[in-house]
GROMACS .gro file of C-alpha atoms in nm:
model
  148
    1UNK     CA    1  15.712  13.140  12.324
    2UNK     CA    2  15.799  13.323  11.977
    3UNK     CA    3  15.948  13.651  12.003
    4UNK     CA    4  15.837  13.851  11.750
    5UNK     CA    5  15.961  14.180  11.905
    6UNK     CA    6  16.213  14.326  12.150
    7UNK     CA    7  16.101  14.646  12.307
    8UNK     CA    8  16.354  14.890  12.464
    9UNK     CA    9  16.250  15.075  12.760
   10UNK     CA   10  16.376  15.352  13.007
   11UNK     CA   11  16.332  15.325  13.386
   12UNK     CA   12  16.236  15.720  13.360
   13UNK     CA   13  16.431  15.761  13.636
   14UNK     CA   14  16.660  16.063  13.633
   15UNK     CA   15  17.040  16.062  13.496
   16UNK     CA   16  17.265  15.886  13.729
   17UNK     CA   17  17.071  15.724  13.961
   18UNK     CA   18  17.191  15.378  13.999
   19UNK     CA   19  16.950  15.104  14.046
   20UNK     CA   20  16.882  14.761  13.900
   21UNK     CA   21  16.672  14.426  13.862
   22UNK     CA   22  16.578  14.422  14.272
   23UNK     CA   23  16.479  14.781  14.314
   24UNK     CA   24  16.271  14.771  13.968
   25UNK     CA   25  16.118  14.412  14.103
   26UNK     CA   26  16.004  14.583  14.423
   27UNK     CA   27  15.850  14.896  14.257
   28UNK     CA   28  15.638  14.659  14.010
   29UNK     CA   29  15.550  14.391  14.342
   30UNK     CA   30  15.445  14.743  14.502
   31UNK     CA   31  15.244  14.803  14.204
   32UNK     CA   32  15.007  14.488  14.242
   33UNK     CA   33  15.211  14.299  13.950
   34UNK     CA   34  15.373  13.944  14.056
   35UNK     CA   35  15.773  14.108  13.986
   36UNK     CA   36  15.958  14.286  13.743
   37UNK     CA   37  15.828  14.340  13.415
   38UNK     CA   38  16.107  14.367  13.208
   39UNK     CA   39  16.357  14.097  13.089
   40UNK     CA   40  16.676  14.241  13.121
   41UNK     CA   41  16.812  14.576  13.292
   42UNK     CA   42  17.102  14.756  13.165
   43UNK     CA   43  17.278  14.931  13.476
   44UNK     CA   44  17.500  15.259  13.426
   45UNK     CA   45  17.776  15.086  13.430
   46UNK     CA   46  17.692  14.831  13.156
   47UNK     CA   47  17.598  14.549  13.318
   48UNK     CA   48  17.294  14.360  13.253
   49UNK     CA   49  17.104  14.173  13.506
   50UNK     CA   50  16.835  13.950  13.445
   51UNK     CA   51  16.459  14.000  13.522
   52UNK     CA   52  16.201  13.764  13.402
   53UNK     CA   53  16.311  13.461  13.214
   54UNK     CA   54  16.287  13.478  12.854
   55UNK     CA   55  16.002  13.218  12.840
   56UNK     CA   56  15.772  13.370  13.100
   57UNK     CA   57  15.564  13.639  12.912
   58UNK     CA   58  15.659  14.045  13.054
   59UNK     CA   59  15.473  14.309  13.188
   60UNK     CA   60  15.632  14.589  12.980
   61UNK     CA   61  15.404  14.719  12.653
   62UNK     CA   62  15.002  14.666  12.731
   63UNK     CA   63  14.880  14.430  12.423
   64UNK     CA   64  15.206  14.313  12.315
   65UNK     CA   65  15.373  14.153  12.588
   66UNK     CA   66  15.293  13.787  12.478
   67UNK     CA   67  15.550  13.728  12.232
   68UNK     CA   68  15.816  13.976  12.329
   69UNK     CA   69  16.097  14.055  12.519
   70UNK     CA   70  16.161  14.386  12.769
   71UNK     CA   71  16.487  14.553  12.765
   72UNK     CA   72  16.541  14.874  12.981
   73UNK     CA   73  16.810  15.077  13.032
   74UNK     CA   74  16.827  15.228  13.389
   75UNK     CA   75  16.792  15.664  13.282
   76UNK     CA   76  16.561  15.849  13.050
   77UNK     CA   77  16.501  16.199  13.222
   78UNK     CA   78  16.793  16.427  13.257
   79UNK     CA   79  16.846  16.659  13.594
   80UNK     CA   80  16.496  16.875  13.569
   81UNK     CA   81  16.298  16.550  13.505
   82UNK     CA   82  16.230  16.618  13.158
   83UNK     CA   83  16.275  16.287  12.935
   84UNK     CA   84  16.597  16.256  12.756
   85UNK     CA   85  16.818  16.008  12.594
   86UNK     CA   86  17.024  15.933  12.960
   87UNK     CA   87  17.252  15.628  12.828
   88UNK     CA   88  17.639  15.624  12.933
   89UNK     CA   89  17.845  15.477  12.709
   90UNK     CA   90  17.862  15.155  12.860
   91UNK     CA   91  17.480  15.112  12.869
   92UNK     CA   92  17.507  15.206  12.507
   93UNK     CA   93  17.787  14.917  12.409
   94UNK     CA   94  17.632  14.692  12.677
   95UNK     CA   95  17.276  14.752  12.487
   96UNK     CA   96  17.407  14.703  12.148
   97UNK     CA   97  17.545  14.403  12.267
   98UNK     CA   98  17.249  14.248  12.439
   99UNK     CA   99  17.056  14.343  12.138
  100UNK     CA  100  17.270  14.185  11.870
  101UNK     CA  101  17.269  13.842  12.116
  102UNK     CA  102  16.880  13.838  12.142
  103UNK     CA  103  16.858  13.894  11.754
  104UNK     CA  104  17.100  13.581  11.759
  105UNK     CA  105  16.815  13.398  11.911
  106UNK     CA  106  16.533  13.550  11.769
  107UNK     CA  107  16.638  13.635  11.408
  108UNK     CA  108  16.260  13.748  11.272
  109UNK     CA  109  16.239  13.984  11.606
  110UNK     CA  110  16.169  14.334  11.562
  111UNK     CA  111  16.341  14.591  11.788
  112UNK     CA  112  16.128  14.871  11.895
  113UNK     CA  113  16.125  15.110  12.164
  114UNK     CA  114  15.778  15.164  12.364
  115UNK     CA  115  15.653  15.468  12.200
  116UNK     CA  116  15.689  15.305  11.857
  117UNK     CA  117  15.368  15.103  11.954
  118UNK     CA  118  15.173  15.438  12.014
  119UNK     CA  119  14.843  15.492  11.799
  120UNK     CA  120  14.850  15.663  11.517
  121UNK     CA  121  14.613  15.914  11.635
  122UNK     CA  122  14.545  16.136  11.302
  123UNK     CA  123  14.622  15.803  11.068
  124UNK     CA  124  14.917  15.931  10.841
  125UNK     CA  125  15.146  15.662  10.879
  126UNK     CA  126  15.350  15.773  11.136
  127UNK     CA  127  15.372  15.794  11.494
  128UNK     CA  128  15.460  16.157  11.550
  129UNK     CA  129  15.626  16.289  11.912
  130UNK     CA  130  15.264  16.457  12.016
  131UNK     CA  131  15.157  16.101  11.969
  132UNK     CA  132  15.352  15.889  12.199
  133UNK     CA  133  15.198  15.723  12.488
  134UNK     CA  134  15.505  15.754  12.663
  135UNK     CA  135  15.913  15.884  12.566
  136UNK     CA  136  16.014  15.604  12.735
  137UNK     CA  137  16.315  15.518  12.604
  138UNK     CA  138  16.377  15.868  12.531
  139UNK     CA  139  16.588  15.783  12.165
  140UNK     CA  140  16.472  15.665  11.898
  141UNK     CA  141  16.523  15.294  11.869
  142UNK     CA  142  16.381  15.164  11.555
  143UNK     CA  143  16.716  15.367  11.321
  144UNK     CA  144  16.977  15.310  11.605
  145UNK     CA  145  16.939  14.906  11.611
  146UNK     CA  146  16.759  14.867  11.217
  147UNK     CA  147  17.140  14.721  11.138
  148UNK     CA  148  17.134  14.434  11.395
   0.00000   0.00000   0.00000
């Protein structure tokens, strides 16, 4: 499989709740899909764990899932549930760090976060807040990692 992209995502779960790969597996089983979407989970505490292997195509951006890889971070809405950039510091490092191993690998990949892929709804060029499909991840990834 050629990765052409790396998409960073947000659980949208709210600040602080701690959860990981086998709690996101069973909400996506309970969901009809056959396990967790994404690739790799960043905990709060900066760990990664592993979802899907690389090779085995995600469930994590509708029409672009074929030659990507899902990265999400376990945050993205703050205490009244409204979305918001959630990472500790440790998910931060443990992100950049995860991110600058996958670009190892995948050198031409782009890193994006989900609502980059968001139509372009009055065709100027740019994908504008009131045009996401989602937040999710709630920062924007495309100037944060353009250095990796």
């Amino acid at each position: 499989m050629k990765i052409e992209k790396i998409f960073i995502h947000c659980t949208a779960t709210i600040e602080g709740q701690d959860l990981g790969a086998k709690d996101i597996d069973r909400w996506h089983r309970q969901k009809g899909w056959n396990g967790i979407g994404y690739h790799y989970v960043v905990k709060l505490d900066g760990s990664v764990e592993k979802g899907r292997p690389d090779n085995v195509m995600g469930a994590h951006v509708r029409g672009y899932n074929r030659n990507s890889l899902g990265v999400t971070y376990v945050g993205g809405l703050n205490t009244l549930k409204a979305p918001a950039d959630t990472r500790t510091d440790a998910q931060k490092e443990a992100l950049l760090k995860l991110l600058k191993e996958l670009k190892q690998k995948h050198p031409r990949a782009t890193i994006l976060g989900h609502r980059d892929v968001s139509k372009d709804r009055n065709n100027n060029g740019i994908i504008e807040p009131f045009e996401w499909m989602k937040h999710c991840p709630c920062f924007d990834a495309i100037p944060e990692y353009k250095h990796i």
